[in-house]
mmCIF file of C-alpha atoms and ligand atoms in Angstrom:
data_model
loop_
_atom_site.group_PDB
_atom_site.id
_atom_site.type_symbol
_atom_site.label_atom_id
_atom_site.label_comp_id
_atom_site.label_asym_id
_atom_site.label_seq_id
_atom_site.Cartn_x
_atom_site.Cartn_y
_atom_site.Cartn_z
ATOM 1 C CA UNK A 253 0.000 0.000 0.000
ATOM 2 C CA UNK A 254 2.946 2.299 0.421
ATOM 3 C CA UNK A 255 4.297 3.354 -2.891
ATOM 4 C CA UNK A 256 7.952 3.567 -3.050
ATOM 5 C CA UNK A 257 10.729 4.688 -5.569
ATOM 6 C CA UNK A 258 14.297 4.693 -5.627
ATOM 7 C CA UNK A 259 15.645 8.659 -4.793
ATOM 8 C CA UNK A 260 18.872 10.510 -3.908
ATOM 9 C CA UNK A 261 22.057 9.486 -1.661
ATOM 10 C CA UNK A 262 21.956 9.883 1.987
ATOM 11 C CA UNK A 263 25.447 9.887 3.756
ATOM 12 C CA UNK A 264 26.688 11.392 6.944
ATOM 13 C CA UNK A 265 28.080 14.356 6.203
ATOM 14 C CA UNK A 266 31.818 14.339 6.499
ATOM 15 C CA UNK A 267 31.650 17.953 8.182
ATOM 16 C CA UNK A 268 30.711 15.440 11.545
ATOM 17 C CA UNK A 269 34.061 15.144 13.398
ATOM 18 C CA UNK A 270 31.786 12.137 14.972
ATOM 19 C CA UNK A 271 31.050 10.212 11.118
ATOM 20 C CA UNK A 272 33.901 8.841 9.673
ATOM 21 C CA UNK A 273 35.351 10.005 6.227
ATOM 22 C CA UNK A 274 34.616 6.600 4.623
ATOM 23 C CA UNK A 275 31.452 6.656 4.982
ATOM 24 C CA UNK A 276 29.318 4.750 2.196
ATOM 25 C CA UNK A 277 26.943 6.357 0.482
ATOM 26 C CA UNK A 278 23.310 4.884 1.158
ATOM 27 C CA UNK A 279 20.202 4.532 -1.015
ATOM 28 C CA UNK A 280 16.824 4.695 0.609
ATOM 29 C CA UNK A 281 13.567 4.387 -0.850
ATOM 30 C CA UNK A 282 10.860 7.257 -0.502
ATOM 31 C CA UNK A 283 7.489 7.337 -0.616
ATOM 32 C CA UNK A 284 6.064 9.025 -3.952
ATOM 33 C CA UNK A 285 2.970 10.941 -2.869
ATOM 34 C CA UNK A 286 1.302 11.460 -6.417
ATOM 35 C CA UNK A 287 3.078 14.644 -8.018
ATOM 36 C CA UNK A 288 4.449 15.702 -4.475
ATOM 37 C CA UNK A 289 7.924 15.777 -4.037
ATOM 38 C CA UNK A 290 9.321 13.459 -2.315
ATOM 39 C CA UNK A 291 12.306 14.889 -1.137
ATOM 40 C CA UNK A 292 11.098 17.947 0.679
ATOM 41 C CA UNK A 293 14.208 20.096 1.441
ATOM 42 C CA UNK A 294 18.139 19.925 1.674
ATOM 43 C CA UNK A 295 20.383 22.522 3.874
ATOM 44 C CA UNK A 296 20.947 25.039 1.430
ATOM 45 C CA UNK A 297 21.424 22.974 -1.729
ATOM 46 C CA UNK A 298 19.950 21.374 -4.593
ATOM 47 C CA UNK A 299 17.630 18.060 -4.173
ATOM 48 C CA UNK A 300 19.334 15.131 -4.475
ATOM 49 C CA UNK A 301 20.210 13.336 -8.029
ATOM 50 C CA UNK A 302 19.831 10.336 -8.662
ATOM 51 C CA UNK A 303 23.810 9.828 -9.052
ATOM 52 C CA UNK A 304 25.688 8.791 -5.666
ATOM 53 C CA UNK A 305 27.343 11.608 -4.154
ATOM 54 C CA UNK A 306 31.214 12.087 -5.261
ATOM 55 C CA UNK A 307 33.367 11.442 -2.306
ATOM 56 C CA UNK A 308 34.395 15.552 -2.679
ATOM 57 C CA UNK A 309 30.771 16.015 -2.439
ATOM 58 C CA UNK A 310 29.195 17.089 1.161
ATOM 59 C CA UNK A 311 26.070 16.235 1.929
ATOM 60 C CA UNK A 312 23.895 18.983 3.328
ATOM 61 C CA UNK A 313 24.042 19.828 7.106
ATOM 62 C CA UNK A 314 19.796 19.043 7.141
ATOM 63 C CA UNK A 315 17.664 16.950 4.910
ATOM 64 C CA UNK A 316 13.677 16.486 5.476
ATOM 65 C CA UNK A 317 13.000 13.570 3.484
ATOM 66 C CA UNK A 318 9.058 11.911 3.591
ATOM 67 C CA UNK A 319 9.037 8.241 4.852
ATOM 68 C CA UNK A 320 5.418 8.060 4.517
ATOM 69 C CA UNK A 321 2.801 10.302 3.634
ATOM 70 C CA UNK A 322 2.653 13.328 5.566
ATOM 71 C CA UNK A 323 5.706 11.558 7.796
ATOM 72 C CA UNK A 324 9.245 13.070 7.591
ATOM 73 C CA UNK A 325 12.587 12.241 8.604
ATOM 74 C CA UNK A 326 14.299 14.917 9.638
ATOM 75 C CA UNK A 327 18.594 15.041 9.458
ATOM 76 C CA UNK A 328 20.750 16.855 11.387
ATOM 77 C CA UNK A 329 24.148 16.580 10.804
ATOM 78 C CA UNK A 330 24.369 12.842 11.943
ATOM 79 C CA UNK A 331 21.146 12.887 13.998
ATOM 80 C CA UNK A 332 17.750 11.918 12.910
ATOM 81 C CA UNK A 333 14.388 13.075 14.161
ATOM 82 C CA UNK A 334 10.814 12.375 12.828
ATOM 83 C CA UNK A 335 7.696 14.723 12.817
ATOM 84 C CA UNK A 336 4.244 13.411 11.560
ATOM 85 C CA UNK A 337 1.743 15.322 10.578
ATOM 86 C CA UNK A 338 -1.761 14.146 11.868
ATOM 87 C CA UNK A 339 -5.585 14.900 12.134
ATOM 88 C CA UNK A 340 -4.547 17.204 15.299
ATOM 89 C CA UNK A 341 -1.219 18.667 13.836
ATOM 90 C CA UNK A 342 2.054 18.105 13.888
ATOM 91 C CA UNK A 343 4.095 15.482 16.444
ATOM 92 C CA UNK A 344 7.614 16.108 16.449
ATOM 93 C CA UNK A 345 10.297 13.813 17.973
ATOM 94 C CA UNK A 346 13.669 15.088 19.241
ATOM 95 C CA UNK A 347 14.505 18.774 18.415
ATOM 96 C CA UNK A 348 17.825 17.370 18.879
ATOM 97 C CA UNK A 349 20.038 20.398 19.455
ATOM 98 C CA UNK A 350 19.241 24.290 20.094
ATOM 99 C CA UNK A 351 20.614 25.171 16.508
ATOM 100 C CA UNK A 352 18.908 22.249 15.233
ATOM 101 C CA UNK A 353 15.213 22.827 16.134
ATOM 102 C CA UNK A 354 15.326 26.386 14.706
ATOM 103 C CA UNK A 355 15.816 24.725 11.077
ATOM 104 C CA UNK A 356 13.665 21.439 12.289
ATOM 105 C CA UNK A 357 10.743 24.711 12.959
ATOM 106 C CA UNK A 358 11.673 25.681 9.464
ATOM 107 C CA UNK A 359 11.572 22.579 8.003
ATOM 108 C CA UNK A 360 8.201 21.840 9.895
ATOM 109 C CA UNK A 361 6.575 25.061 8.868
ATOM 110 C CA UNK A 362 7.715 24.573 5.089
ATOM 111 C CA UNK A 363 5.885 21.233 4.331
ATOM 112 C CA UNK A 364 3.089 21.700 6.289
ATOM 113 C CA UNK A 365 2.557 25.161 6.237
ATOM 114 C CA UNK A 366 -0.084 26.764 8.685
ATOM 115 C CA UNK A 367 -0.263 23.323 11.014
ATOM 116 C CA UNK A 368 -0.037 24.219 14.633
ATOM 117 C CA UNK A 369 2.652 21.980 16.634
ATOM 118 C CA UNK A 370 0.307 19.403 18.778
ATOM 119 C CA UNK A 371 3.039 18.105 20.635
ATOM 120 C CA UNK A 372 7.174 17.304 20.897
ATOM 121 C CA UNK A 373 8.002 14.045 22.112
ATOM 122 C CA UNK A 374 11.358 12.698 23.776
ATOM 123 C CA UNK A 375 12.790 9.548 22.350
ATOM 124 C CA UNK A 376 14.872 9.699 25.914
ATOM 125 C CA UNK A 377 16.710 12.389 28.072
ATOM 126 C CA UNK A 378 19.826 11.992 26.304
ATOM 127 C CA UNK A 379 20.757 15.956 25.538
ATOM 128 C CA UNK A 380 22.459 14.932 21.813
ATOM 129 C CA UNK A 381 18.605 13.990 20.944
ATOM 130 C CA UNK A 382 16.599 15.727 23.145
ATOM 131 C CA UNK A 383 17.586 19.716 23.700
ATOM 132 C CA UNK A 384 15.679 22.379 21.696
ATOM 133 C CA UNK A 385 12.391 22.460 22.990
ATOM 134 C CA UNK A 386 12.060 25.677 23.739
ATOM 135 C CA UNK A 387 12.861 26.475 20.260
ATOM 136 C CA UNK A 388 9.888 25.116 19.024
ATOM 137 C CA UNK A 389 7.808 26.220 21.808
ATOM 138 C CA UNK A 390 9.329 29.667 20.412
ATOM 139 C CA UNK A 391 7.842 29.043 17.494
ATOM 140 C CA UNK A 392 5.216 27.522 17.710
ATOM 141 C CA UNK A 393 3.275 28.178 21.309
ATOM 142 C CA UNK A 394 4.841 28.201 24.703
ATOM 143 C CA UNK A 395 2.402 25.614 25.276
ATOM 144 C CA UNK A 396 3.340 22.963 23.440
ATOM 145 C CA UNK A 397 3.374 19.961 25.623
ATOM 146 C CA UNK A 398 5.903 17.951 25.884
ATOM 147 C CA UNK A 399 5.771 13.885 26.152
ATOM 148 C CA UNK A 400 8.139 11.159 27.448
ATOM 149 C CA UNK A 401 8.441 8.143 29.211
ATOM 150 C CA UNK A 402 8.577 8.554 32.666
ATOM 151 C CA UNK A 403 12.156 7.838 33.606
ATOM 152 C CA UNK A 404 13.184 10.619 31.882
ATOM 153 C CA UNK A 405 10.872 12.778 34.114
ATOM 154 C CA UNK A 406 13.654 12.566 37.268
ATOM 155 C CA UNK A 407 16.873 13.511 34.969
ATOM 156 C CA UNK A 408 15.524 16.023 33.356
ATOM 157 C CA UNK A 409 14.056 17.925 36.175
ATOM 158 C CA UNK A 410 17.706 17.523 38.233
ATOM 159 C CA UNK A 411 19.305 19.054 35.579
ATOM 160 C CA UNK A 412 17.501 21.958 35.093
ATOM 161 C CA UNK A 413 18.278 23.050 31.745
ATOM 162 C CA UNK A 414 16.552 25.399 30.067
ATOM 163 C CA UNK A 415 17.215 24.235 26.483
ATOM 164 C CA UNK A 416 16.022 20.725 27.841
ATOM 165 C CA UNK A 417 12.798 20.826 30.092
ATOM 166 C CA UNK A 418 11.198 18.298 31.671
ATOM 167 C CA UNK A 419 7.903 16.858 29.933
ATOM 168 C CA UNK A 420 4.898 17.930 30.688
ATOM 169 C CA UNK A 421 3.109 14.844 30.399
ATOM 170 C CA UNK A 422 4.909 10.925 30.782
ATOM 171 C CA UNK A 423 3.628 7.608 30.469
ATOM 172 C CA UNK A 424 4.480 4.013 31.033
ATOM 173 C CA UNK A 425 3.900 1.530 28.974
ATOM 174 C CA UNK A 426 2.241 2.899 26.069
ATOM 175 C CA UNK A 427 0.481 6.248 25.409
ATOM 176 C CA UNK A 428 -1.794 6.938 22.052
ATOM 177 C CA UNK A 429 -1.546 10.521 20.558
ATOM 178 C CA UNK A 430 -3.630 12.226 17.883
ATOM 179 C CA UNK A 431 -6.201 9.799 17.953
ATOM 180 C CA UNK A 432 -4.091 6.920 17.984
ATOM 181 C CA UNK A 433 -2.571 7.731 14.604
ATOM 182 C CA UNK A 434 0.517 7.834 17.025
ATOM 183 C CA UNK A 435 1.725 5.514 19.705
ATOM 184 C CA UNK A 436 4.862 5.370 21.802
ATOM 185 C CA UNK A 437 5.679 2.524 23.336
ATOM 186 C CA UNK A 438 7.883 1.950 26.438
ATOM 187 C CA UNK A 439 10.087 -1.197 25.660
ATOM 188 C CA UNK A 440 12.213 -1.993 29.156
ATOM 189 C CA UNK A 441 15.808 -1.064 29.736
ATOM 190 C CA UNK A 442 18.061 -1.201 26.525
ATOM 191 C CA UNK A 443 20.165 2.035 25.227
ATOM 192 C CA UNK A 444 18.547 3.881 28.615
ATOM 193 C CA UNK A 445 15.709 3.162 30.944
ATOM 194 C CA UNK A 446 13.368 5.831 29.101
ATOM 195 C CA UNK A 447 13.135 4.920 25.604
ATOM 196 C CA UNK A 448 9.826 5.958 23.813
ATOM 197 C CA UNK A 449 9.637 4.066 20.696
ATOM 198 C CA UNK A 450 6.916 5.907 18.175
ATOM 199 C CA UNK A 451 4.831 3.559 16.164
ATOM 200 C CA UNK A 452 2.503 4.976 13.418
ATOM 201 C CA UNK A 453 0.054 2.354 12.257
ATOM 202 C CA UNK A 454 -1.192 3.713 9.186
ATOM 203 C CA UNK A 455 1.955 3.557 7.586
ATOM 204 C CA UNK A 456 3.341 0.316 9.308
ATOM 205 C CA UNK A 457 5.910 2.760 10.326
ATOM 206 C CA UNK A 458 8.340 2.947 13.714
ATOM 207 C CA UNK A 459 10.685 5.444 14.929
ATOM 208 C CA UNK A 460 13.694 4.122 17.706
ATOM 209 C CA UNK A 461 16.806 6.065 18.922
ATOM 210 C CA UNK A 462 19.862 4.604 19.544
ATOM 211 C CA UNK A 463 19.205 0.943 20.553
ATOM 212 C CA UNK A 464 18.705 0.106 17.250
ATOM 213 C CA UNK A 465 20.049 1.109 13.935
ATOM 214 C CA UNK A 466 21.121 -0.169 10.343
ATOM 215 C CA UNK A 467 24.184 -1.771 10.702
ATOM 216 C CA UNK A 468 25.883 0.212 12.882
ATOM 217 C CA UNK A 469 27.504 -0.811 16.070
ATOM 218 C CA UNK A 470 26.543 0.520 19.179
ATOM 219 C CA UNK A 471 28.207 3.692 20.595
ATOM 220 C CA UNK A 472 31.539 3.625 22.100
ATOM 221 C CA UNK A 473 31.532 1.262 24.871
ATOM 222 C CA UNK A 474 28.279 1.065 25.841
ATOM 223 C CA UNK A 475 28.336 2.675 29.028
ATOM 224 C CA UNK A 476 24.441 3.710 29.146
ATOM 225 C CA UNK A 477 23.303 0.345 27.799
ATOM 226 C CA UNK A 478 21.275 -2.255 30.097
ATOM 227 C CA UNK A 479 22.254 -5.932 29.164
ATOM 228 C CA UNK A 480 20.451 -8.390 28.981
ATOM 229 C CA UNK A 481 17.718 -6.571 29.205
ATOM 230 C CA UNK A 482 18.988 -4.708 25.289
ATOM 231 C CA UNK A 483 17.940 -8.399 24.186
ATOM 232 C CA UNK A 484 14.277 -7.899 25.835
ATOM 233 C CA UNK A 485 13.977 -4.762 24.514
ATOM 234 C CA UNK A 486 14.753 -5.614 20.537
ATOM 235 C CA UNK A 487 12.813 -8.354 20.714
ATOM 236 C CA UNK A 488 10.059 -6.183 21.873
ATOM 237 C CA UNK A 489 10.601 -3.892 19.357
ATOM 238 C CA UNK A 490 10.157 -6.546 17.007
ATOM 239 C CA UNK A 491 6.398 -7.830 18.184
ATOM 240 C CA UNK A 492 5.568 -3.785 16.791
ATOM 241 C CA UNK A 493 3.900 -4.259 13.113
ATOM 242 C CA UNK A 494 5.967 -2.103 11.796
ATOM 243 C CA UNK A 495 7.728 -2.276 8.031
ATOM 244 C CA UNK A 496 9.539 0.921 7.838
ATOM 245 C CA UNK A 497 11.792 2.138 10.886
ATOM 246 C CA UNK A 498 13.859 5.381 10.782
ATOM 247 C CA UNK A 499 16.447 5.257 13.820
ATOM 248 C CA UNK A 500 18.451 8.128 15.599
ATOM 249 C CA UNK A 501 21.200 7.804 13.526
ATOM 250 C CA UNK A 502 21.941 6.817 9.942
ATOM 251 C CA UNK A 503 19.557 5.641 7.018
ATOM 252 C CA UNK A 504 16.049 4.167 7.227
ATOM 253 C CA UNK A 505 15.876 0.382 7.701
ATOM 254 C CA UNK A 506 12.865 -2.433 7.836
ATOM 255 C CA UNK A 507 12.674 -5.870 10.055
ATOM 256 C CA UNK A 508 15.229 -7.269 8.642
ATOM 257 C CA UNK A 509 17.592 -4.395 10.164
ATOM 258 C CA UNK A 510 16.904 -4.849 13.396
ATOM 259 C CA UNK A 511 16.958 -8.474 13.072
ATOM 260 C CA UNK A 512 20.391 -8.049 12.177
ATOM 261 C CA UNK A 513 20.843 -5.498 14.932
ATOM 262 C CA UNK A 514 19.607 -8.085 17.594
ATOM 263 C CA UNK A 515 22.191 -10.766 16.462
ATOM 264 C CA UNK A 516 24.688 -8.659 16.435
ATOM 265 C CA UNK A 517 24.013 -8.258 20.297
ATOM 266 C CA UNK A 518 23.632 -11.982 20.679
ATOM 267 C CA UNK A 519 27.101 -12.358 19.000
ATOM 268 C CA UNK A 520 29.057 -9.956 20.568
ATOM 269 C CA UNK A 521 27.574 -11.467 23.940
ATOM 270 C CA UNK A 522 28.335 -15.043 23.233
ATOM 271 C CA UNK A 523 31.998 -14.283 22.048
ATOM 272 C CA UNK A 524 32.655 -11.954 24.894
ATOM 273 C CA UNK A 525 31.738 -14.573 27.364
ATOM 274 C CA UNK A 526 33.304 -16.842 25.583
ATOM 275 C CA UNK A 527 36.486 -14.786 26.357
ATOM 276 C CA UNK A 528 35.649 -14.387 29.846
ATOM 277 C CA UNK A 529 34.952 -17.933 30.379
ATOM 278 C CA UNK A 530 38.393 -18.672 28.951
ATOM 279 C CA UNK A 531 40.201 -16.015 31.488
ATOM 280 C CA UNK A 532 40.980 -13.110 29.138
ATOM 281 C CA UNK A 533 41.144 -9.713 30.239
ATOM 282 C CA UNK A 534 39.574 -6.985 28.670
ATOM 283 C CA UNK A 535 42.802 -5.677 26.747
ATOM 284 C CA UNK A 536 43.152 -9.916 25.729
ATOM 285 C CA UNK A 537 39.206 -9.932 24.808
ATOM 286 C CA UNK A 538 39.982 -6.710 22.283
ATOM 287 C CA UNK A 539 42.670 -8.136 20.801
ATOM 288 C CA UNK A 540 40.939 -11.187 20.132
ATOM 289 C CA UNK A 541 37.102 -10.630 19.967
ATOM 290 C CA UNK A 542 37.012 -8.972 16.493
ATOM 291 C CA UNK A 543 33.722 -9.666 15.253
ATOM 292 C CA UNK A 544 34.768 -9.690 11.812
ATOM 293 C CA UNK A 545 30.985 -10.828 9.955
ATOM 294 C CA UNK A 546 30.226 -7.394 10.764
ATOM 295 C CA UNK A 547 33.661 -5.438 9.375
ATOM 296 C CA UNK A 548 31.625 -3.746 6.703
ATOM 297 C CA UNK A 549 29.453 -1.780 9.294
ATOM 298 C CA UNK A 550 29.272 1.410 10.260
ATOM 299 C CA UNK A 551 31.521 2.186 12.785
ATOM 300 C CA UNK A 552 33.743 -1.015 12.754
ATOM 301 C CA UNK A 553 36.903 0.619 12.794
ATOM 302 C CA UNK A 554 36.345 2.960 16.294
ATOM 303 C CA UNK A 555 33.520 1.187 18.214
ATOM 304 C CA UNK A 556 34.519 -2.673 17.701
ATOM 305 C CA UNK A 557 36.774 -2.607 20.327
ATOM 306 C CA UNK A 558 35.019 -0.557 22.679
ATOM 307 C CA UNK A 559 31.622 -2.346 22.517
ATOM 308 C CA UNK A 560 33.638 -5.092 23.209
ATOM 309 C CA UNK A 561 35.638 -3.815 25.813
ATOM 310 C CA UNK A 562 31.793 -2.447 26.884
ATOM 311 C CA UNK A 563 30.965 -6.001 26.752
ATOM 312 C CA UNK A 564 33.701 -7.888 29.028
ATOM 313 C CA UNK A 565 32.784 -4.696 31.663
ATOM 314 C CA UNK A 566 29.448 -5.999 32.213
ATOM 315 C CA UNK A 567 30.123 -9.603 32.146
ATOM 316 C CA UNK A 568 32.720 -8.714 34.721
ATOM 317 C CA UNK A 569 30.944 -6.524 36.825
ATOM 318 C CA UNK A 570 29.196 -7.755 39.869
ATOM 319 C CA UNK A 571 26.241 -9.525 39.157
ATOM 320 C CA UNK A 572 28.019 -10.844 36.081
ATOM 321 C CA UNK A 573 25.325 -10.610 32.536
ATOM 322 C CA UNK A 574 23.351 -8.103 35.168
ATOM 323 C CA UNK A 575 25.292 -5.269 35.106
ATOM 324 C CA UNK A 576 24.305 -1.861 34.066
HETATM 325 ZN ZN1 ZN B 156 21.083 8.284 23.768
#
């Protein structure tokens, strides 16, 4: 029911000092709404061709790109929000930086011009994903509410910043917006203890941050994430209908992806036990636990090691496999 087509590149931008300079190029398909356009604005440049970008070629520092009708993806540098536009306005997911949600307002006004922000919603209380709220409360009402699970209710309110506040409303387990063209989800402990994971029905469509992604690796060392509980939570993840998922980070992906995703985890656990079974110590576990079916993912090269030196620090811990 969703028609797709094959459009322009997206990369991570190599002006990221976070995204490495190799990165590949990616394809993803858009939804073709009739004689809209598809790809609905690029940061100061031209849309998209149908060519790959040229490795001298930067992408654009913001992209909105439609993922299903009347629901965008919206690119920050190397971050990735969504906003959906619905029967009661417009829901918007992580203004993701002060600078950010001025253009994401932009961006928001420009394809759906004269629709009042209903609501922003926090993926989780992690500031990289999260800050700007005010920005679009600037723009669009002071009143805006603000959703997210409640664990990120506490954090939020201890921090006390002002480019960050604390929602306005949390829930639970799941919470139904706009008429239930919109629910988030609360999955357990995986990335953090207060992911909201956005499900939109009508377009078999899901939005997670940062416990999931295309292949990717996790970040760094894994120093926020809950194991085994990650395992729970993908799984989880997985019982949603969905077809399409866009993720914090990188390109758009479908079951399959997170699939993958989840046996990465399972692999990286088995081998790192393995190791710790066997005696090794961490620096012996990174020398030796190089997880080399997934070399040709993102992030092989820096975050290998450290999610598995992540890895042997849980398994380690006290409360071995139970370790935060
Ligand atoms: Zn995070």
């Amino acid at each position: 029911m969703i028609r797709k087509r094959s459009s322009g590149p997206i990369s991570d931008p190599i002006s990221d000092p976070s995204i490495p300079r190799n990165s590949r190029t990616l394809r993803v398909s858009l939804v073709a709404l009739g004689a809209s356009v598809a790809w609905v604005g690029c940061g100061g440049g031209e849309a998209p061709s149908d060519e790959p970008a040229g490795a001298a070629d930067a992408p654009p520092q913001f992209e909105t790109t439609e993922v299903a009708e009347g629901v965008y993806q919206f690119r920050w540098i190397g971050h990735n929000a969504l906003f959906a536009v619905t029967s009661e306005g417009v829901f918007a997911f992580d203004p993701i930086s002060v600078e950010a949600a001025a253009t994401y307002a932009e961006e928001i006004r420009r394809v759906a011009p004269g629709a009042e922000l209903a609501a922003i919603v926090y993926s989780h209380n992690h500031a990289d994903h999260a800050t700007g709220a005010e920005v679009l409360r600037d723009a669009f009402g002071a009143d805006v509410p603000i959703y997210a699970h409640r664990n990120a209710d506490a954090p939020l309110r201890e921090s006390a910043n002002p480019d960050l506040p604390p929602p306005t409303a949390t829930f639970d387990e799941t919470m139904t917006l706009a008429g239930g063209e919109i629910e988030l989800h609360y999955l357990g402990r995986s990335h953090s203890d207060d992911i909201a994971v956005g499900f939109l029905p009508a377009h078999d469509l899901a939005f997670a941050v940062d416990f999931v992604s295309r292949d990717r690796f996790g970040y760094q060392d894994l120093a926020s994430f809950y194991f085994p509980d990650m395992f729970d939570a993908i799984e989880g993840l997985l019982e949603i209908p969905f077809e399409t998922i866009v993720f914090g980070h990188g390109p758009p992906g479908d079951r399959a992806a997170v699939e993958r995703q989840l046996t990465y985890y399972r692999d990286l656990d088995a081998a790192v036990r393995g190791a710790v079974e066997a005696g090794l110590s961490e620096d012996e576990t990174a020398e030796t636990v190089l997880m080399e079916d997934y070399s040709h993912w993102d992030r092989y090269d820096d975050w290998r090691e450290l999610n598995v030196r992540g890895m042997h620090r849980k398994l380690t811990a006290a409360g071995a496999g139970e370790s935060e």
